[in-house]
Each structure stands twice: as C-alpha cells, then as structure tokens.
Coordinates of C-alpha atoms and ligand atoms in Angstrom, one line a residue:
M26 CA 0.0 0.0 0.0
A27 CA 1.3 3.5 -0.9
K28 CA 2.6 5.5 2.1
L29 CA 1.1 8.9 2.8
W30 CA 4.7 10.2 2.6
G31 CA 5.7 8.0 -0.4
G32 CA 5.8 10.6 -3.2
R33 CA 9.5 10.7 -3.6
F34 CA 10.1 6.9 -3.2
E35 CA 10.5 4.6 -6.1
S36 CA 10.2 1.3 -4.4
E37 CA 8.3 0.0 -1.4
S38 CA 9.8 -0.2 2.0
S39 CA 10.8 -3.6 3.4
K40 CA 8.5 -5.4 5.7
L41 CA 11.2 -5.5 8.3
L42 CA 11.6 -1.8 8.2
E43 CA 7.8 -1.3 8.3
D44 CA 7.5 -3.4 11.5
F45 CA 10.6 -1.8 13.1
N46 CA 9.5 1.7 12.3
A47 CA 5.9 1.4 13.3
S48 CA 4.6 2.8 16.6
I49 CA 0.9 2.0 15.9
G50 CA 1.3 -1.1 18.1
F51 CA 1.3 1.2 21.1
D52 CA 0.5 4.8 20.1
W53 CA -3.0 3.7 19.1
K54 CA -3.7 4.4 22.8
M55 CA -3.6 8.1 21.9
W56 CA -6.4 7.9 19.4
R57 CA -8.7 10.1 21.5
E58 CA -6.1 12.8 21.8
D59 CA -5.3 12.6 18.1
I60 CA -9.0 13.0 17.1
Q61 CA -9.4 15.8 19.6
G62 CA -6.4 17.6 18.2
S63 CA -7.6 17.1 14.6
R64 CA -11.0 18.6 15.5
A65 CA -9.5 21.7 16.9
H66 CA -7.1 22.0 14.0
A67 CA -9.8 21.6 11.4
K68 CA -12.0 24.3 13.1
M69 CA -9.0 26.6 13.0
L70 CA -8.3 25.8 9.3
K71 CA -11.9 26.8 8.5
N72 CA -11.5 30.1 10.6
I73 CA -8.4 31.1 8.6
G74 CA -10.1 30.3 5.3
I75 CA -8.3 27.0 4.3
L76 CA -11.4 24.8 4.7
T77 CA -14.9 25.6 3.6
Q78 CA -17.8 25.0 6.0
G79 CA -18.8 22.0 4.0
E80 CA -15.3 20.5 4.1
L81 CA -15.1 21.1 7.9
D82 CA -18.5 19.4 8.3
S83 CA -17.4 16.4 6.4
I84 CA -14.1 16.2 8.3
M85 CA -15.9 16.4 11.6
G86 CA -18.4 13.7 10.5
G87 CA -15.5 11.5 9.3
L88 CA -13.6 11.9 12.6
D89 CA -16.8 11.0 14.5
T90 CA -17.2 7.8 12.5
I91 CA -13.6 6.9 13.1
A92 CA -14.0 7.5 16.9
T93 CA -17.0 5.2 16.9
M94 CA -15.1 2.5 14.9
I95 CA -12.1 2.6 17.3
E96 CA -14.3 2.5 20.3
S97 CA -16.2 -0.5 19.1
G98 CA -13.1 -2.4 18.1
E99 CA -14.0 -2.3 14.4
F100 CA -11.0 -0.2 13.3
V101 CA -8.1 -2.4 12.3
F102 CA -4.7 -1.0 13.0
S103 CA -1.9 -2.1 10.8
N104 CA 1.9 -1.5 10.8
S105 CA 1.6 -0.3 7.2
D106 CA -0.1 2.8 8.7
E107 CA 3.0 3.4 10.8
D108 CA 1.4 5.4 13.6
I109 CA -2.0 6.6 14.9
H110 CA -1.7 9.9 13.2
M111 CA -1.4 8.3 9.7
A112 CA -3.9 5.6 10.5
I113 CA -6.6 8.1 11.3
E114 CA -5.7 10.4 8.4
S115 CA -5.8 7.7 5.8
K116 CA -9.0 6.3 7.1
L117 CA -10.5 9.8 7.0
T118 CA -9.6 10.2 3.3
Q119 CA -11.0 6.7 2.7
L120 CA -14.2 7.7 4.3
I121 CA -14.8 11.2 3.0
G122 CA -12.5 11.6 0.0
E123 CA -10.8 14.8 -1.1
S124 CA -11.5 17.0 1.9
G125 CA -9.8 14.4 4.1
K126 CA -6.6 15.2 2.3
K127 CA -6.8 18.9 3.4
L128 CA -6.7 18.2 7.2
H129 CA -2.9 17.9 7.3
T130 CA -2.5 21.5 6.0
A131 CA -0.4 23.7 8.3
R132 CA 0.4 20.7 10.5
S133 CA 3.2 18.2 10.7
R134 CA 3.3 14.8 12.5
N135 CA 6.0 16.4 14.7
D136 CA 3.7 19.0 16.3
Q137 CA 0.8 16.5 16.1
V138 CA 2.6 13.8 18.1
A139 CA 3.9 16.5 20.5
L140 CA 0.3 17.6 21.0
D141 CA -1.2 14.1 21.4
F142 CA 1.3 13.0 23.9
R143 CA 1.1 16.1 25.9
L144 CA -2.7 15.8 26.0
F145 CA -2.4 12.2 27.1
S146 CA 0.2 13.0 29.8
L147 CA -1.9 15.9 31.2
R148 CA -5.0 13.7 31.2
A149 CA -3.1 11.0 33.1
N150 CA -1.7 13.7 35.5
K151 CA -5.3 14.6 36.4
S152 CA -6.5 11.1 36.8
L153 CA -3.6 10.1 39.0
R154 CA -4.1 13.1 41.2
D155 CA -7.7 12.1 41.6
S156 CA -6.7 8.6 42.6
I157 CA -4.1 9.8 45.1
L158 CA -6.7 12.1 46.7
A159 CA -9.1 9.1 47.0
L160 CA -6.3 7.0 48.7
M161 CA -5.7 9.9 51.1
Q162 CA -9.4 10.1 51.9
T163 CA -9.4 6.4 52.8
L164 CA -6.4 6.8 55.0
L165 CA -7.8 9.7 56.8
T166 CA -11.1 7.9 57.4
I167 CA -9.1 5.1 59.1
A168 CA -6.9 7.7 61.0
K169 CA -10.0 9.4 62.5
D170 CA -10.8 6.2 64.4
H171 CA -7.3 5.8 65.8
T172 CA -6.2 9.1 67.4
H173 CA -6.0 7.2 70.7
T174 CA -4.7 3.9 69.4
I175 CA -1.2 3.7 70.8
M176 CA 1.6 1.9 69.0
P177 CA 5.4 2.0 69.2
G178 CA 6.9 4.8 67.1
M179 CA 10.2 3.6 65.7
T180 CA 13.6 4.8 64.6
H181 CA 16.1 2.3 63.3
L182 CA 13.1 -0.1 63.3
Q183 CA 13.6 -0.1 67.1
H184 CA 10.9 1.0 69.6
A185 CA 11.4 4.7 70.3
Q186 CA 8.4 6.6 71.6
P187 CA 4.7 5.9 71.7
V188 CA 2.7 7.4 68.9
S189 CA -0.9 7.0 67.7
L190 CA -1.8 4.9 64.7
A191 CA -3.6 8.0 63.4
F192 CA -0.3 9.9 63.6
H193 CA 1.5 7.3 61.7
I194 CA -1.2 7.2 59.0
V195 CA -1.2 11.0 58.7
A196 CA 2.6 10.8 58.1
W197 CA 1.9 8.6 55.1
C198 CA -0.7 11.1 53.9
C199 CA 1.8 14.0 54.1
S200 CA 4.0 12.3 51.5
L201 CA 0.9 11.7 49.3
Q202 CA 0.0 15.4 49.7
R203 CA 3.4 16.3 48.3
D204 CA 2.8 14.0 45.4
V205 CA -0.5 15.7 44.6
Q206 CA 1.3 19.1 44.7
R207 CA 4.1 17.8 42.5
F208 CA 1.5 16.7 39.9
Q209 CA -0.2 20.1 40.2
D210 CA 3.1 21.9 39.6
S211 CA 4.0 19.9 36.5
F212 CA 0.5 20.3 35.1
M213 CA 0.8 24.0 35.3
R214 CA 4.3 24.0 33.8
N215 CA 3.3 21.9 30.8
N216 CA -0.2 23.0 30.0
F217 CA 0.7 24.7 26.7
S218 CA -0.2 23.8 23.2
P219 CA 2.5 22.8 20.7
L220 CA 0.1 22.5 17.7
G221 CA 0.9 24.9 14.9
S222 CA 4.7 24.5 15.4
G223 CA 4.7 22.6 12.1
A224 CA 7.7 20.4 11.4
L225 CA 10.1 22.6 13.4
A226 CA 10.0 26.2 12.2
G227 CA 6.4 27.3 12.3
T228 CA 4.0 27.4 9.3
P229 CA 3.4 29.8 6.4
Y230 CA -0.4 29.6 6.8
G231 CA -0.9 32.0 9.7
N232 CA -2.2 29.3 12.1
D233 CA -4.4 30.7 14.9
R234 CA -2.5 29.0 17.6
E235 CA -4.3 30.9 20.4
F236 CA -7.6 29.6 19.1
V237 CA -6.4 26.0 19.0
A238 CA -4.8 26.3 22.5
K239 CA -8.1 27.6 23.9
E240 CA -10.2 25.0 22.1
L241 CA -8.1 22.2 23.6
G242 CA -8.1 23.6 27.2
F243 CA -4.5 24.7 27.3
S244 CA -3.5 27.9 29.1
A245 CA -1.7 29.2 26.0
P246 CA 0.4 28.2 22.9
T247 CA 4.0 27.2 23.5
L248 CA 6.6 29.9 22.8
N249 CA 9.1 28.5 20.3
A250 CA 8.3 26.0 17.5
M251 CA 11.7 24.3 17.5
D252 CA 11.5 23.6 21.3
S253 CA 7.9 22.5 21.0
V254 CA 8.5 19.6 18.6
S255 CA 11.5 18.3 20.5
D256 CA 10.5 18.9 24.1
R257 CA 9.5 15.8 26.1
D258 CA 10.0 17.4 29.5
F259 CA 6.3 17.0 30.2
A260 CA 6.6 13.2 29.9
L261 CA 9.7 13.2 32.1
D262 CA 7.9 15.3 34.7
L263 CA 5.1 12.8 34.7
L264 CA 7.6 9.9 35.0
Y265 CA 9.4 11.6 37.8
D266 CA 6.1 12.4 39.6
I267 CA 5.1 8.8 39.3
A268 CA 8.5 7.5 40.4
M269 CA 8.2 9.6 43.6
L270 CA 4.6 8.5 44.2
M271 CA 5.6 4.8 43.7
M272 CA 8.5 5.3 46.1
H273 CA 6.1 6.5 48.7
I274 CA 3.7 3.6 47.9
S275 CA 6.6 1.2 48.3
R276 CA 7.4 2.6 51.8
I277 CA 3.8 2.3 52.9
S278 CA 3.7 -1.2 51.5
E279 CA 6.9 -2.2 53.3
E280 CA 5.3 -1.3 56.6
L281 CA 2.2 -3.3 55.7
V282 CA 4.3 -6.3 55.0
L283 CA 6.1 -5.9 58.4
W284 CA 2.9 -5.2 60.3
S285 CA 1.2 -8.3 58.9
S286 CA 4.0 -10.6 60.1
V287 CA 3.5 -12.7 63.2
E288 CA 6.4 -10.8 64.8
F289 CA 4.5 -7.5 64.6
G290 CA 0.9 -8.7 64.5
F291 CA -0.4 -5.2 64.0
I292 CA -2.7 -5.9 61.0
T293 CA -4.5 -8.7 59.2
L294 CA -5.0 -8.1 55.5
S295 CA -8.5 -9.2 54.3
D296 CA -8.8 -12.5 52.5
A297 CA -9.9 -10.6 49.4
Y298 CA -6.4 -8.9 49.3
S299 CA -4.1 -11.7 50.4
T300 CA -3.0 -14.9 48.8
G301 CA -2.1 -18.4 49.8
S302 CA 0.8 -20.7 49.3
S303 CA 0.7 -23.6 46.9
I304 CA 2.5 -25.8 49.3
M305 CA 2.0 -24.5 52.8
P306 CA -1.7 -24.7 53.6
Q307 CA -1.5 -22.4 56.7
K308 CA -0.1 -19.4 54.9
K309 CA -1.6 -16.1 54.1
N310 CA 0.8 -13.9 52.2
P311 CA 0.9 -10.1 51.8
D312 CA 1.4 -10.3 48.0
V313 CA -0.4 -7.0 47.4
P314 CA 2.0 -4.8 49.3
E315 CA 4.9 -6.9 48.2
L316 CA 4.0 -6.4 44.5
L317 CA 3.4 -2.7 45.1
R318 CA 6.9 -2.5 46.6
G319 CA 8.3 -4.4 43.6
K320 CA 6.4 -2.3 41.0
S321 CA 8.1 0.9 42.2
G322 CA 11.2 -0.6 40.5
R323 CA 9.8 -0.4 37.0
S324 CA 8.6 3.2 37.5
F325 CA 12.2 4.2 38.4
G326 CA 13.4 2.3 35.3
N327 CA 10.9 4.0 33.0
L328 CA 12.2 7.4 34.1
M329 CA 15.8 6.4 33.5
A330 CA 14.9 5.0 30.1
L331 CA 13.4 8.2 28.8
L332 CA 16.1 10.4 30.3
S333 CA 18.6 8.2 28.4
V334 CA 16.7 8.5 25.2
M335 CA 16.6 12.3 25.4
K336 CA 20.0 13.1 26.7
S337 CA 22.0 13.6 23.4
L338 CA 19.3 14.5 20.9
P339 CA 20.0 17.5 18.7
L340 CA 17.2 19.9 17.9
A341 CA 14.6 19.5 16.6
Y342 CA 12.5 16.3 16.1
N343 CA 14.3 12.9 16.0
K344 CA 12.7 9.5 15.6
D345 CA 14.4 8.4 18.9
T346 CA 11.5 10.2 20.6
Q347 CA 9.1 7.6 19.4
E348 CA 10.7 5.6 22.2
D349 CA 9.0 8.0 24.7
K350 CA 5.6 6.5 24.9
E351 CA 5.8 2.9 26.1
N352 CA 7.6 4.0 29.3
V353 CA 4.9 6.5 30.0
F354 CA 2.0 4.2 29.2
D355 CA 3.5 1.6 31.5
S356 CA 4.2 4.0 34.4
V357 CA 0.7 5.5 34.2
H358 CA -0.9 2.1 34.2
T359 CA 1.3 0.9 37.0
A360 CA 0.6 3.9 39.2
K361 CA -3.2 3.9 38.5
I362 CA -3.7 0.3 39.4
S363 CA -1.3 0.5 42.4
L364 CA -3.3 3.4 43.9
Q365 CA -6.5 1.6 43.4
I366 CA -5.4 -1.7 44.9
L367 CA -3.6 0.0 47.9
K368 CA -6.8 1.9 48.7
E369 CA -9.0 -1.2 48.6
C370 CA -6.4 -3.2 50.5
L371 CA -6.2 -0.6 53.3
A372 CA -10.0 -0.2 53.5
T373 CA -10.4 -3.9 54.2
T374 CA -7.5 -4.3 56.6
T375 CA -8.1 -5.2 60.3
F376 CA -6.0 -3.2 62.7
H377 CA -5.1 -5.1 65.9
T378 CA -5.1 -2.2 68.3
Q379 CA -4.6 -4.4 71.5
N380 CA -1.4 -5.8 70.0
M381 CA -0.2 -2.4 69.0
R382 CA -0.7 -1.2 72.6
K383 CA 1.0 -4.3 74.0
M384 CA 4.0 -3.7 71.8
A385 CA 4.1 -0.1 72.9
T386 CA 4.7 -1.3 76.5
K387 CA 7.8 -3.2 75.4
G388 CA 11.1 -1.4 75.2
H389 CA 10.5 1.3 77.9
L390 CA 9.1 3.8 75.4
S391 CA 8.3 6.4 78.1
A392 CA 11.9 6.6 79.4
T393 CA 12.4 10.0 77.8
D394 CA 9.2 11.2 79.6
L395 CA 10.7 10.3 83.0
A396 CA 14.0 12.1 82.1
D397 CA 12.0 15.2 81.0
F398 CA 9.9 15.0 84.2
L399 CA 13.1 14.9 86.4
V400 CA 14.3 18.1 84.6
R401 CA 11.0 19.9 84.7
E402 CA 9.6 18.9 88.1
C403 CA 12.6 17.9 90.2
G404 CA 15.1 20.5 89.0
I405 CA 17.7 17.9 88.0
P406 CA 20.1 18.7 85.1
F407 CA 19.3 16.7 82.0
R408 CA 22.6 14.7 82.0
D409 CA 21.8 13.5 85.6
S410 CA 18.2 12.8 84.8
H411 CA 19.3 10.7 81.8
H412 CA 21.5 8.8 84.2
I413 CA 18.8 8.3 86.8
T414 CA 16.4 7.1 84.1
G415 CA 19.0 4.7 82.9
K416 CA 19.1 3.2 86.4
V417 CA 15.2 2.9 86.4
V418 CA 15.4 1.1 83.0
A419 CA 18.1 -1.3 84.4
Y420 CA 15.8 -2.0 87.4
A421 CA 12.8 -2.8 85.2
E422 CA 14.9 -5.0 82.9
K423 CA 16.1 -7.0 85.9
K424 CA 12.5 -7.3 87.1
G425 CA 11.5 -8.3 83.6
V426 CA 8.8 -5.6 83.1
D427 CA 8.4 -2.4 81.2
I428 CA 9.1 0.9 83.1
S429 CA 5.5 2.0 82.5
T430 CA 4.4 -0.6 85.1
L431 CA 6.7 0.7 87.9
T432 CA 5.0 2.2 91.0
Q433 CA 6.0 5.5 92.7
Q434 CA 7.5 3.6 95.6
E435 CA 9.7 1.5 93.4
L436 CA 10.9 4.7 91.6
Q437 CA 11.7 6.4 94.8
S438 CA 13.6 3.4 96.1
I439 CA 15.8 3.6 93.0
D440 CA 16.5 7.3 93.5
S441 CA 15.0 9.5 96.2
R442 CA 15.1 12.6 94.0
I443 CA 12.3 11.2 91.9
K444 CA 9.2 13.2 93.1
D445 CA 5.6 12.2 93.2
G446 CA 3.9 12.2 89.8
A447 CA 6.7 10.4 88.1
S448 CA 4.9 7.1 87.7
A449 CA 2.0 9.0 86.0
V450 CA 4.3 10.3 83.2
L451 CA 5.6 6.8 82.6
D452 CA 2.1 5.8 81.4
I453 CA 2.3 5.4 77.6
E454 CA -1.0 7.2 76.9
S455 CA 0.2 10.3 78.8
S456 CA 3.6 10.0 77.1
M457 CA 1.8 10.2 73.7
E458 CA -0.4 13.1 74.8
A459 CA 2.5 14.9 76.2
R460 CA 3.9 15.4 72.7
N461 CA 1.5 18.2 72.0
S462 CA 3.9 20.5 70.1
L463 CA 2.8 21.6 66.7
G464 CA 2.9 18.6 64.4
G465 CA 3.3 16.2 67.4
T466 CA 1.5 12.9 68.1
A467 CA -0.9 14.2 70.8
S468 CA -4.5 13.5 69.7
A469 CA -5.3 17.2 69.5
Q470 CA -2.4 17.8 67.2
T471 CA -3.1 14.7 65.1
L472 CA -6.8 15.9 64.7
A473 CA -5.5 19.3 63.5
Q474 CA -3.3 17.5 61.0
I475 CA -6.2 15.5 59.7
A476 CA -8.3 18.6 59.4
S477 CA -5.6 20.3 57.4
L478 CA -5.2 17.4 55.0
E479 CA -9.0 17.2 54.5
A480 CA -9.1 20.9 53.6
F481 CA -6.3 20.2 51.2
I482 CA -8.2 17.4 49.5
T483 CA -11.3 19.5 49.1
Q484 CA -9.3 22.4 47.6
A485 CA -7.3 20.0 45.3
K486 CA -10.5 18.4 44.0
S487 CA -12.1 21.7 43.2
A488 CA -9.0 22.9 41.4
M489 CA -9.4 20.0 39.0
E490 CA -13.0 20.8 38.0
Ligands
LIG526 N1 5.3 8.0 15.4 C1 6.1 9.2 15.5 C2 6.5 9.4 17.0 O1 5.9 8.8 17.8 C3 5.3 10.4 15.1 C4 6.1 11.5 14.5 C5 6.8 11.1 13.3 N2 7.4 12.2 12.6 C6 8.3 12.0 11.7 N3 8.8 13.1 11.1 N4 8.7 10.9 11.4 O2 7.4 10.1 17.3

C-alpha cells in the first residue's frame, strides 16, 4: 500500500523496516487525543479560510465515524499505517474523499505527536491526582478512628516513643499530599499547546494557535516551535512524579508487610487482598503490598529509560523520541492500578489495636518522659536525669517488666530525688499526649493535621474541576 509520505520513493519499504519503524502497536492508545487535536485543527483551518464550512463538516463527521469505529473495536490497526496519526488520516480520506486530504495542511506529525502525547500526559496527570486524593481520603477515614490507638513509634526499626496509629497514617498522607502538589506543579508547567509549530519552524499559513490552545483547554500556545516539537519534559515530569509516588507507595507497603507478620501482629489483610501458598496450607501472604513495593522498580526504570533516550538529541524532532511512549504508558498504568489496589487493601485491613498497645509497653518507650519529668519537676540537670532514668530502666529490665508498670515507691527506692507524679508520666498514653507540640502525636495535634489534610483534599479536588 502506498505510504502517505511515499511521493519521492520509487520502491516500497521492506516489511522488516515497516515493523521496526511502526509505533501504531502502542501509540493507538492516543487515538482520543489525536482526534481531539484534529477537530481543533480543522476548526482553525476553517476560521483562517483554508477549509470551507462543507469541508469542515465532512471532516468532523468522518472523525466521529472513526472514533465510533475505534471504540467498538471495528477499526483495524496495521503496521503499514506506521502510527496513529497516519492511521486516522488515511481512514479519513478513505471515508470522506478529497476534503480528508486537506486536514494535514499547516500541521506536521512532529507537532501532532507532541500535542497528542502532551494531552495524554496531562490527562493522566489529572486522573492520577484524583486517585491519590481518593487514597488519602481512605487513609484519613481510618486515621480518625485511631487518634487514641497507641503503638510503638520507631527509629532504626527499634521501639522509640509511643505514637498513635492515626499519627503514623497521617505521616503517610503527608507524602501523598506532596505527590499531589508535584502533579499540580508539573501540570501548570506543561499545560501549553505545541500545535501549529509545524515540522520545526512554524508554518506559512498563519495558524491561529491561540484559538487551538483555547479549544483544547491549554492555558496558551508554547513559545518556540523548535522547542515545542523536540521537548519531552512534560513526559519526564510525569515519569518523575510517578516515580516519587511509587517510592512512597513502596514505603507504605513495606510497613504493611512488616505489620502483617506474626512478629508484629499489627494488622491482618483481608482474604480478598491476600494470597495463599501452593505448598503450605496455613499461609496467608501479603502479595499485594509486596507487589506494590516491587512495582516501584519499574517506574524508576521508566524514568531512567526516557532520560537516556533524550540526553543527546540535537534539535529538533528525532525519531528516537518515538521511544518515549511505552515507558509513560507503563508507568501511568502501574501507578493507576497501584493506587486503586492499595486503597482497597487498606480499606479492608483489620488493625489489631490491642497488639499495638501491648507492643508499645515493650522497650521502655516512656523513658524520655521520665527524664523530662526529672528536669521539669525535680530541678535535675538533663545529664543527671538521663543517668537516673538509665538506672530505672536497668531495674525494670532486671525485674522483667516495662518501666510503664513501675510504682511510685519503686521509683523512689531507685533514686530518692524522683518526686511524686513520676509514675504517671511513665504511662504510655500520657507519654503520647505529652507530645503536644505543633505537628506532634498528641491527639489534638493529630486531629488538627487530619483537618488540614482534609481541607487540602477539598481544595485540590475543586482545582481540578
Ligand atoms: N510516530 C512518531 C513518533 O511517535 C510520530 C512523529 C513522526 N514524525 C516524523 N517526522 N517521522 O514520534
């Protein structure tokens, strides 16, 4: 079959080249964006007098038919069409004849692919933001029930100070909030229309680029045609945003894996989101968080892959950039499904609050509170109070109990400078509530953090409408 670009060629291209060169096998995914771009372009061509109203009507009708055909699966994509842009254009001419051939006036595949891919990336950006916000909402709903659920807060994966489960979940949400903000930032930075840049230098037709930009929902046209056809920063921004998001998802997942172990016993994942072992009948495995942790790897790889494709490209368009799409499609799909399954998995998880509390009374988590009490209430310098508290810990260790169980008499028998009221500060609940500084784990502070995140979600959602 003759190529749309075949005028100067005397013989046909080899089948091997055709398959190697084609991107239709993956870029068909941008058919919506391609048609959307063509509609706006056609309207503009009519406005500047290149198409008659009749030609515009027939192009619009043809594009509608093509959209219906693709949606129903009736449209057959073939490598001989090379890419989605030519597949749609040649089908249009097949359907409506001569006026179809006019659509590509004042446009090149270089600005066309830049437009389609940008539209696709911006759409994915919005949809991922929406999914992150939904995950945050689910987390906050769980958090609200657990502002008094005490668990060991850890550093070096060792028991450190008591915190609430809500506080821990809010910490996860803060990283997700930054993800949403990162997506917001890159959306604003890239929301410009490259269409009308032509092959690389602009067009001689007087394209109304402002009209096209507005028609497609961009904030404005891009500034420089040469940059516009060669820039893929918008795709890299998206890949980076996703890599960061997946890194956060991986960290949350790692904790879910740990928490579901017998050793922690903090959570049980629902049957719907756990798997069994083919040999050990008793097993229930946390495959979901493990896979999420693993999937972060491919999202980092996709970012590296596109950075490597782009790094030495001279201006302007080079065919190398055709290698930009599969990484992005894969990362978008991975992030989308990861957010969805993590949300469902968390919403159906059982939290073993008694176990959490029990574990918080192992490891003398309120030792710092006693040291602080000795400074505040007994006028003892911190170095000495640290030492006295060390003796109290040693006593408890010898007795085989946690310091939170020691009585006032026992404390005074260890060191007579320990005043009344000391045993009360050793209680893990009061230890948690004592950390009432801004951003701390005290329930009042955690509730304020939840309120702030909820306000953020409302505002982030309305910004997307
Ligand atoms: N399939 C191509 C891509 O994805 C479209 C642009 C081709 N332009 C060209 N001059 N060969 O990059």
